[in-house]
PDB file of C-alpha atoms in Angstrom:
ATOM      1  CA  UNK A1375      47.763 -27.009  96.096  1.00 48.00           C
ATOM      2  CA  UNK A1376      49.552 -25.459  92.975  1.00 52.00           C
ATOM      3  CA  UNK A1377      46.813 -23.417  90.525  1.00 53.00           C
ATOM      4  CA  UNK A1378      44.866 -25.763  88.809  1.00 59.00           C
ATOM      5  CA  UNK A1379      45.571 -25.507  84.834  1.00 68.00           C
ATOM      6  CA  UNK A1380      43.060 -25.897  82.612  1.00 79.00           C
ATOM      7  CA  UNK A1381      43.983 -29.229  80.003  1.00 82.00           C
ATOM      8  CA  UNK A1382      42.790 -31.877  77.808  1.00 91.00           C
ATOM      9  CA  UNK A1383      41.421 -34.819  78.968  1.00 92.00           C
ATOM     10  CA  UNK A1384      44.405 -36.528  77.349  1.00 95.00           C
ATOM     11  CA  UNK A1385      46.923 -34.224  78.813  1.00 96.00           C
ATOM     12  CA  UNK A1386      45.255 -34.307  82.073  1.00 96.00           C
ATOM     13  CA  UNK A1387      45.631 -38.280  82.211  1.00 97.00           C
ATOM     14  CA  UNK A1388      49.311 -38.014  81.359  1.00 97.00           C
ATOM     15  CA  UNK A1389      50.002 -35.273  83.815  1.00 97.00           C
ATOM     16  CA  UNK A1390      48.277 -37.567  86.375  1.00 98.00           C
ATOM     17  CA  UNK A1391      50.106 -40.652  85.328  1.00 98.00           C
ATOM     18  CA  UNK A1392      53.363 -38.563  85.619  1.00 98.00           C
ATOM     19  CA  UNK A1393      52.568 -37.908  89.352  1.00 98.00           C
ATOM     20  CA  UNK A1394      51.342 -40.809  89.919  1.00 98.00           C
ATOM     21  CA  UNK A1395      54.867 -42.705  88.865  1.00 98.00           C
ATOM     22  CA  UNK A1396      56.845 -40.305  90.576  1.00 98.00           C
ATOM     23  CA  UNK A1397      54.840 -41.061  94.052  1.00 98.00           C
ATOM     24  CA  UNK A1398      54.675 -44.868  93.725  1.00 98.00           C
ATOM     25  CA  UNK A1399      58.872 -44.556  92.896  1.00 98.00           C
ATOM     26  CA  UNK A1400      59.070 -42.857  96.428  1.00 97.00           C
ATOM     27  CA  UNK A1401      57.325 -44.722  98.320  1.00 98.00           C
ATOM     28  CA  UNK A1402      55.816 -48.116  99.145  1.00 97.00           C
ATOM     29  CA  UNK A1403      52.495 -48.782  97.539  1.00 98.00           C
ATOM     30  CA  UNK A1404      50.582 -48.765 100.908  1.00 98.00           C
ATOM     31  CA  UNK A1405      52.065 -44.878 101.910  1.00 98.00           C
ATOM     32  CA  UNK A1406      50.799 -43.540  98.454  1.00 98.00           C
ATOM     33  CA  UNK A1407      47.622 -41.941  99.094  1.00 98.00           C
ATOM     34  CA  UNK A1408      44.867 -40.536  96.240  1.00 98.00           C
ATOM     35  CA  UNK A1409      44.911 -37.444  98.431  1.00 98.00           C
ATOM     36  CA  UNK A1410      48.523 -36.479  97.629  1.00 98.00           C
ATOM     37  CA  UNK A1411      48.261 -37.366  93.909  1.00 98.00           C
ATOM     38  CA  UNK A1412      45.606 -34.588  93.250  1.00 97.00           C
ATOM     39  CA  UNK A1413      47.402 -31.959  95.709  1.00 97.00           C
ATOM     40  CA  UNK A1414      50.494 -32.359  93.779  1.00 96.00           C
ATOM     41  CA  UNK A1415      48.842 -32.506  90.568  1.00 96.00           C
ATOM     42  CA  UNK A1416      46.819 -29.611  91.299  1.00 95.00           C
ATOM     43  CA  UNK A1417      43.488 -31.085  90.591  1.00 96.00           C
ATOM     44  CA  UNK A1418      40.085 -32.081  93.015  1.00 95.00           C
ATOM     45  CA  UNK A1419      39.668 -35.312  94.245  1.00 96.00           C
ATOM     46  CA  UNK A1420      36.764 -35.773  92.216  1.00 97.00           C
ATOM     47  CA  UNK A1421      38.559 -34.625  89.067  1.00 96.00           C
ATOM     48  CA  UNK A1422      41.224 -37.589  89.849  1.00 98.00           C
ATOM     49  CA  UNK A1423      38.815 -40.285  90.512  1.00 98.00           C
ATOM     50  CA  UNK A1424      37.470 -39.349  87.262  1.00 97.00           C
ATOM     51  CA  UNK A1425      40.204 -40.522  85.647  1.00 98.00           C
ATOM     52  CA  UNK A1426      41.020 -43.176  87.903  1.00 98.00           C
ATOM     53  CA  UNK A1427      38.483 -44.629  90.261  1.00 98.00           C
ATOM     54  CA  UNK A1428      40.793 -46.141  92.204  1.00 98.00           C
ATOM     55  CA  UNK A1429      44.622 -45.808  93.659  1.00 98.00           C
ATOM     56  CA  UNK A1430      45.053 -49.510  91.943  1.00 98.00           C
ATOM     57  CA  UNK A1431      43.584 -48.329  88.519  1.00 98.00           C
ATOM     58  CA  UNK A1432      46.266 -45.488  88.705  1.00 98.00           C
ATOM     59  CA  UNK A1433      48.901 -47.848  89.687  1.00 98.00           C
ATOM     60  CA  UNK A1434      47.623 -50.523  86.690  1.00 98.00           C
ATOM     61  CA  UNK A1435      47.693 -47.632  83.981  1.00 98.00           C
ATOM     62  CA  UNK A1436      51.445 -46.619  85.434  1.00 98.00           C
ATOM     63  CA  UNK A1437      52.393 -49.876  85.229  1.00 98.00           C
ATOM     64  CA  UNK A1438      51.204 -50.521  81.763  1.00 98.00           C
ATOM     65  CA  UNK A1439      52.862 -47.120  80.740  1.00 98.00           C
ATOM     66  CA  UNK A1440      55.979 -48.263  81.791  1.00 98.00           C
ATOM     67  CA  UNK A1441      55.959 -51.753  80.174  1.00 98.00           C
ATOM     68  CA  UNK A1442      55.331 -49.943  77.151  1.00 98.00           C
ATOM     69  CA  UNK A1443      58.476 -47.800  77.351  1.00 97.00           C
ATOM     70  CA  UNK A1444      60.327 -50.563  78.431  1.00 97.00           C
ATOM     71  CA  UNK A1445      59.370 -52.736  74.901  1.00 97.00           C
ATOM     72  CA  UNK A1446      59.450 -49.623  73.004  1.00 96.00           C
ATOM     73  CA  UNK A1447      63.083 -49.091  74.596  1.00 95.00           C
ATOM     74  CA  UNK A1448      64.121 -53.126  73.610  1.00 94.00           C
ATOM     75  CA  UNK A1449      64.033 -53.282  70.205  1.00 91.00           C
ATOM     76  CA  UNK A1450      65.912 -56.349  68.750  1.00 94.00           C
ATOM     77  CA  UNK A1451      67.050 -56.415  65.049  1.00 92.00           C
ATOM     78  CA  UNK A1452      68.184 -59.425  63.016  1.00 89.00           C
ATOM     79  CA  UNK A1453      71.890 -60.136  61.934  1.00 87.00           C
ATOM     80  CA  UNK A1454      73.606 -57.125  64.798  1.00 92.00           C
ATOM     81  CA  UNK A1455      75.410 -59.000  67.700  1.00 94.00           C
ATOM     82  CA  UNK A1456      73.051 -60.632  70.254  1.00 95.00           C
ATOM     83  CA  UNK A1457      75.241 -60.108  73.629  1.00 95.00           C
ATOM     84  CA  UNK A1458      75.357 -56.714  72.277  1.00 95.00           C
ATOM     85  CA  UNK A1459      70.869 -56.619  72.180  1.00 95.00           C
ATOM     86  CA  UNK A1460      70.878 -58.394  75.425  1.00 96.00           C
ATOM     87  CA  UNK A1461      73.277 -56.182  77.096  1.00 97.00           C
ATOM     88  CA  UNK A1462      71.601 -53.204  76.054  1.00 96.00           C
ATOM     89  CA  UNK A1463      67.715 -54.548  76.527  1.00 96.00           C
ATOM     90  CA  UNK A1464      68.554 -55.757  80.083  1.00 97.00           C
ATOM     91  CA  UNK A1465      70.209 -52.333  80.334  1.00 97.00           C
ATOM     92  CA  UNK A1466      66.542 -50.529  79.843  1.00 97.00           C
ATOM     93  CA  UNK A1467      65.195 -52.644  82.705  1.00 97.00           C
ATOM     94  CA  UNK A1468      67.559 -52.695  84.586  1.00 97.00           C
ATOM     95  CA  UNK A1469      67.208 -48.752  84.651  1.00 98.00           C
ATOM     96  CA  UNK A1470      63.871 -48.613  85.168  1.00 97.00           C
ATOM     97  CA  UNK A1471      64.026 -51.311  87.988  1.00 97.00           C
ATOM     98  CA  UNK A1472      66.421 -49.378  89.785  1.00 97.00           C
ATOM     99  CA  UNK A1473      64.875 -45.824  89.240  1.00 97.00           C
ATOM    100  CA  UNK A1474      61.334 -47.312  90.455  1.00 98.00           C
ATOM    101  CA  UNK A1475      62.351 -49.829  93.033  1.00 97.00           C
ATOM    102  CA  UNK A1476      59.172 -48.984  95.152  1.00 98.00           C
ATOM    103  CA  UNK A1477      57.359 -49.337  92.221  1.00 98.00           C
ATOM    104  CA  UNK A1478      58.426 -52.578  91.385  1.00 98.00           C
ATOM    105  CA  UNK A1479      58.409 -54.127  94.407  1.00 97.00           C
ATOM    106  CA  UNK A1480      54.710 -53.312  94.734  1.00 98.00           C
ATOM    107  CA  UNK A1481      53.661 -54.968  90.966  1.00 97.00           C
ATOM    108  CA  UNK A1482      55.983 -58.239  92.245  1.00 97.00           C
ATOM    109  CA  UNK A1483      55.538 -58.488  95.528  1.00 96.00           C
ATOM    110  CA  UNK A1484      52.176 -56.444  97.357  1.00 96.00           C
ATOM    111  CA  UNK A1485      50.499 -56.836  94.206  1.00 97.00           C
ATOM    112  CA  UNK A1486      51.431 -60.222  93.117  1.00 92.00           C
ATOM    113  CA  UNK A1487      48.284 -61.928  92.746  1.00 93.00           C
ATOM    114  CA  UNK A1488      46.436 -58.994  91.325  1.00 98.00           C
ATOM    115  CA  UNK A1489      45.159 -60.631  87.851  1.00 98.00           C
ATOM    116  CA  UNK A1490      45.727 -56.719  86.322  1.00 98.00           C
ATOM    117  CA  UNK A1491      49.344 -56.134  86.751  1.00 98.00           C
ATOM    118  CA  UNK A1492      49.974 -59.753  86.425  1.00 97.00           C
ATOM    119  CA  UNK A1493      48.059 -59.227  82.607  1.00 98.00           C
ATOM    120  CA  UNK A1494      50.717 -56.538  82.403  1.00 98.00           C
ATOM    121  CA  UNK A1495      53.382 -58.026  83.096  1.00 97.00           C
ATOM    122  CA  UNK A1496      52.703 -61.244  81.340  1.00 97.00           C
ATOM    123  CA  UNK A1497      51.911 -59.039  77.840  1.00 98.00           C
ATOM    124  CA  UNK A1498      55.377 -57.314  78.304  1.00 97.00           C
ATOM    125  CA  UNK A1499      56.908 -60.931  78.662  1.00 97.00           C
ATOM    126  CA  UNK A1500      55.323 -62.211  75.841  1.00 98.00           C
ATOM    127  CA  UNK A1501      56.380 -59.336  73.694  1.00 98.00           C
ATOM    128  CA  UNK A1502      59.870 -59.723  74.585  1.00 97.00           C
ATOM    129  CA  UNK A1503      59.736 -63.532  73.844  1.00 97.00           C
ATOM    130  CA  UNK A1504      58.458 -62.949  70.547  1.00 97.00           C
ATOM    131  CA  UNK A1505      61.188 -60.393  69.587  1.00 96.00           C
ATOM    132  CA  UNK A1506      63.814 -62.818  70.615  1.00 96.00           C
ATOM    133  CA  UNK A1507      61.987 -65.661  68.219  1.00 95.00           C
ATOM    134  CA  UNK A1508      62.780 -63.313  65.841  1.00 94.00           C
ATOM    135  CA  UNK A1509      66.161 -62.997  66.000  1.00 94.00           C
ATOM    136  CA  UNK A1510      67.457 -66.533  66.625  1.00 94.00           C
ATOM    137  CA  UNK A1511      68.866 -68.156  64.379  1.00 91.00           C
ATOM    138  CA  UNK A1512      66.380 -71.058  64.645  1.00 91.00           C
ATOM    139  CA  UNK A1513      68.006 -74.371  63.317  1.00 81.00           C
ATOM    140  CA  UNK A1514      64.315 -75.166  61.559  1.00 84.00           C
ATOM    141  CA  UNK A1515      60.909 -74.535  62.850  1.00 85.00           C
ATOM    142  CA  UNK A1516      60.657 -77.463  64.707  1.00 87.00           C
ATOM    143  CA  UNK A1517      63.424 -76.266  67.299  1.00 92.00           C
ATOM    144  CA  UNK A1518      60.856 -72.858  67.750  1.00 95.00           C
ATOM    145  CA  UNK A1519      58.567 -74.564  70.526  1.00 95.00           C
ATOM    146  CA  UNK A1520      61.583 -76.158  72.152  1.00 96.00           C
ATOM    147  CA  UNK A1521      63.591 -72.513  71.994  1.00 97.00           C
ATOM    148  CA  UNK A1522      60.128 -70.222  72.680  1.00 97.00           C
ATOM    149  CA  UNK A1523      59.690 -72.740  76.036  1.00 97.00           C
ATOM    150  CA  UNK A1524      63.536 -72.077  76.831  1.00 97.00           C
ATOM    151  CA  UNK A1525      63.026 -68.062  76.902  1.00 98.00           C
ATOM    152  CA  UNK A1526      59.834 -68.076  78.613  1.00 97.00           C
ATOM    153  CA  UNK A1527      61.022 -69.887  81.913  1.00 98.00           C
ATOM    154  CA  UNK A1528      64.115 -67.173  81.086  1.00 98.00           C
ATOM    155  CA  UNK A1529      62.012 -64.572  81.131  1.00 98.00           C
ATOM    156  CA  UNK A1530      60.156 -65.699  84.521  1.00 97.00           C
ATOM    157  CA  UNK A1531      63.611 -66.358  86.137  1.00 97.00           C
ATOM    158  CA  UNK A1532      65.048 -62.988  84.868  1.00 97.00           C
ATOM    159  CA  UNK A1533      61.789 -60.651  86.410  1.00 97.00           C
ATOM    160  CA  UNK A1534      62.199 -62.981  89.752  1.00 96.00           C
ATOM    161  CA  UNK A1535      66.054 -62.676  90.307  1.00 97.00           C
ATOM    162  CA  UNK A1536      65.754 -59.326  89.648  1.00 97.00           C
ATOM    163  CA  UNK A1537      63.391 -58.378  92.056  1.00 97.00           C
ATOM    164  CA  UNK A1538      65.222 -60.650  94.362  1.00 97.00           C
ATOM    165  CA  UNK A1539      68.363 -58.350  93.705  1.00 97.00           C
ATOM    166  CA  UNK A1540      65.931 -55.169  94.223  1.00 97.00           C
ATOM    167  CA  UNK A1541      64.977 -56.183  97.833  1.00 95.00           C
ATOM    168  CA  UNK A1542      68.277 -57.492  98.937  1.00 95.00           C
ATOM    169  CA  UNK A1543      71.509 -56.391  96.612  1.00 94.00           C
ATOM    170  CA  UNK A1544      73.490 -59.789  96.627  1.00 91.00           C
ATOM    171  CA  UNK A1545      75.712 -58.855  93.986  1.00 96.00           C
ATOM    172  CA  UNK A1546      76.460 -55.898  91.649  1.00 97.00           C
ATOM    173  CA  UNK A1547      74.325 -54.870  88.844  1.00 97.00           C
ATOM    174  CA  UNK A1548      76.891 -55.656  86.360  1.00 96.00           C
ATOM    175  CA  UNK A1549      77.132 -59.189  87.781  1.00 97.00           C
ATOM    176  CA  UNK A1550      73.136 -59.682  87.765  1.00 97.00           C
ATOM    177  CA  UNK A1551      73.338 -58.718  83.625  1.00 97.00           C
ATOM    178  CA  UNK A1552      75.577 -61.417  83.013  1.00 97.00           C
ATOM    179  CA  UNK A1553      74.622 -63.821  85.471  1.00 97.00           C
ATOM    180  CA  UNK A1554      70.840 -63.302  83.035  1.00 98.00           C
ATOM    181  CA  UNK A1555      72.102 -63.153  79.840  1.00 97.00           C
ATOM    182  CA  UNK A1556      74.916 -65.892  80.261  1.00 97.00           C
ATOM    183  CA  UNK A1557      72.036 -67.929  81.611  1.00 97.00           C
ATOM    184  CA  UNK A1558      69.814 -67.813  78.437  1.00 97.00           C
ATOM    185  CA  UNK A1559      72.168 -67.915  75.856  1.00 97.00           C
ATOM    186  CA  UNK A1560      73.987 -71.526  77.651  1.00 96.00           C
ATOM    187  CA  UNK A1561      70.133 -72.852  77.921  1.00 96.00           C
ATOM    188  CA  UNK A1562      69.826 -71.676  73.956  1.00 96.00           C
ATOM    189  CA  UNK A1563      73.070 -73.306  72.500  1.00 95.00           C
ATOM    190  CA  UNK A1564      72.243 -76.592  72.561  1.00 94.00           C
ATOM    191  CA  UNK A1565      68.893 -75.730  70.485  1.00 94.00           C
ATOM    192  CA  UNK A1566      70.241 -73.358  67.675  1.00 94.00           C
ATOM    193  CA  UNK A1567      71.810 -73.746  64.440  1.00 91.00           C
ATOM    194  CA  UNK A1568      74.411 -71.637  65.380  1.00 92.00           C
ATOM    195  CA  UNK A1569      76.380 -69.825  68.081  1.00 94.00           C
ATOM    196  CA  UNK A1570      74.460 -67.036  68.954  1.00 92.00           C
ATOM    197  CA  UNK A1571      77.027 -65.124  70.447  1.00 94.00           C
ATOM    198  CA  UNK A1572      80.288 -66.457  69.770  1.00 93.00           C
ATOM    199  CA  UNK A1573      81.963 -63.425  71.810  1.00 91.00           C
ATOM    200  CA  UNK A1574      80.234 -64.200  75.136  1.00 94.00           C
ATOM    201  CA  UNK A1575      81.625 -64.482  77.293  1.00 92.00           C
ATOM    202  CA  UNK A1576      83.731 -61.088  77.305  1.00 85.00           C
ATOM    203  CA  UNK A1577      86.837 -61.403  77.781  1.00 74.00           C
ATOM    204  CA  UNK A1578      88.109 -60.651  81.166  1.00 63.00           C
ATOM    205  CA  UNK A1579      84.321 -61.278  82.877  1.00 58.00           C
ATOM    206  CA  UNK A1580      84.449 -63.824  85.492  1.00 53.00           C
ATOM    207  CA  UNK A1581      83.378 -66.947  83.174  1.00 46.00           C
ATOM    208  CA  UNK A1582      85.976 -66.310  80.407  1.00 42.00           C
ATOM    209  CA  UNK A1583      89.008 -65.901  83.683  1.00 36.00           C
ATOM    210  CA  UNK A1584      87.490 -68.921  84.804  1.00 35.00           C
ATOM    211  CA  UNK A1585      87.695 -70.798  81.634  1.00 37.00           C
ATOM    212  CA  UNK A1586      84.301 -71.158  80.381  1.00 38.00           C
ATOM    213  CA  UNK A1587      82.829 -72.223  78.036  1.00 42.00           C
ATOM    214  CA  UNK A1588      85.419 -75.375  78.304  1.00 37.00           C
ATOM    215  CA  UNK A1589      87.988 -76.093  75.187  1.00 36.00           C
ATOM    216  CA  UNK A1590      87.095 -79.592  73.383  1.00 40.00           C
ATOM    217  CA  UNK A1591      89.612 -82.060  73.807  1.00 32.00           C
TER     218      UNK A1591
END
């Protein structure tokens, strides 16, 4: 066990949290044990479950650290290019997803029911689907339930292809971005005042070689 250093309460929660995420990244939820945590943090069991009285309370508080990086890492701002936004928000996740597979496999998949990470994850959803109200260019505000219904079945289908892609890697990463973000903005056209992004899709991706969207004739 490395010396044990003498720190805040607050620091000593973020220290833990920081070993915690780096265990649950490495392995499967099931293989992470409480034991390890306060070896490699350096600190007594009992100091540990102090913190957190359980391996799912320190997996809940990881998980809600992370979803707040994650929104604090998608900010969207009105009037700059949308594609450009969606690109770099699914970006963040995508990241994060890939960096913590184990980690995410565990909130989706082991942990699925669990009303606490679902909270989490829900919150984080939310959040984003808000931000993206804000953005729109909303043709009036009755259009806003139709639209906010539109990105929250987005948002659902986004979190489940992408675990999907975690488990079984059907396509490249690049391919899952714009397979999700091609997805919501053709749902969103028909509801918007505008074009939201009149430049996607890029040209050269696979939908602008293969003609889409289709000229009017």
């Amino acid at each position: 066990m490395p010396p044990r250093r003498r720190l805040s309460p607050a620091d000593r929660r973020a220290q833990l949290l920081t070993v915690g995420a780096r265990l649950f990244a490495a392995h499967p939820y099931a293989d992470v044990l409480m034991d390890e945590v306060a070896e490699q943090a350096g600190v007594s069991r009992a100091l540990l479950y102090r913190h957190f009285p359980s391996k799912h309370a320190l997996f809940a508080a990881v998980y809600q650290q992370a979803a707040d990086q994650l929104l604090a890492g998608t900010q969207l701002v009105p009037n700059a290019p949308l594609a450009e936004q969606l690109i770099h928000g699914m970006d963040v996740h995508l990241d994060y997803f890939v960096a913590n597979r184990n980690a995410v496999l565990a909130a989706n998949r082991v942990l699925a029911g669990d009303p606490v990470i679902q909270t989490i994850m829900t919150n984080e959803l939310d959040a984003l689907r808000a931000r993206l109200l804000a953005v729109l260019p909303l043709a009036d505000e009755s259009a806003r339930e139709a639209v906010s219904d539109v990105l929250k079945s987005w948002l659902v289908f986004v979190r489940v292809l992408c675990v999907d892609w975690l488990a079984h890697g059907t396509c490249t990463r690049t391919q899952l971005r714009d397979v999700c973000i091609g997805a919501v903005l053709g749902a969103l056209r028909p509801l918007l005042a505008e074009d939201p992004a009149p430049d996607w899709p890029p040209q050269g991706s696979g939908a602008a070689a293969q003609g889409w969207p289709p000229h009017n004739t």
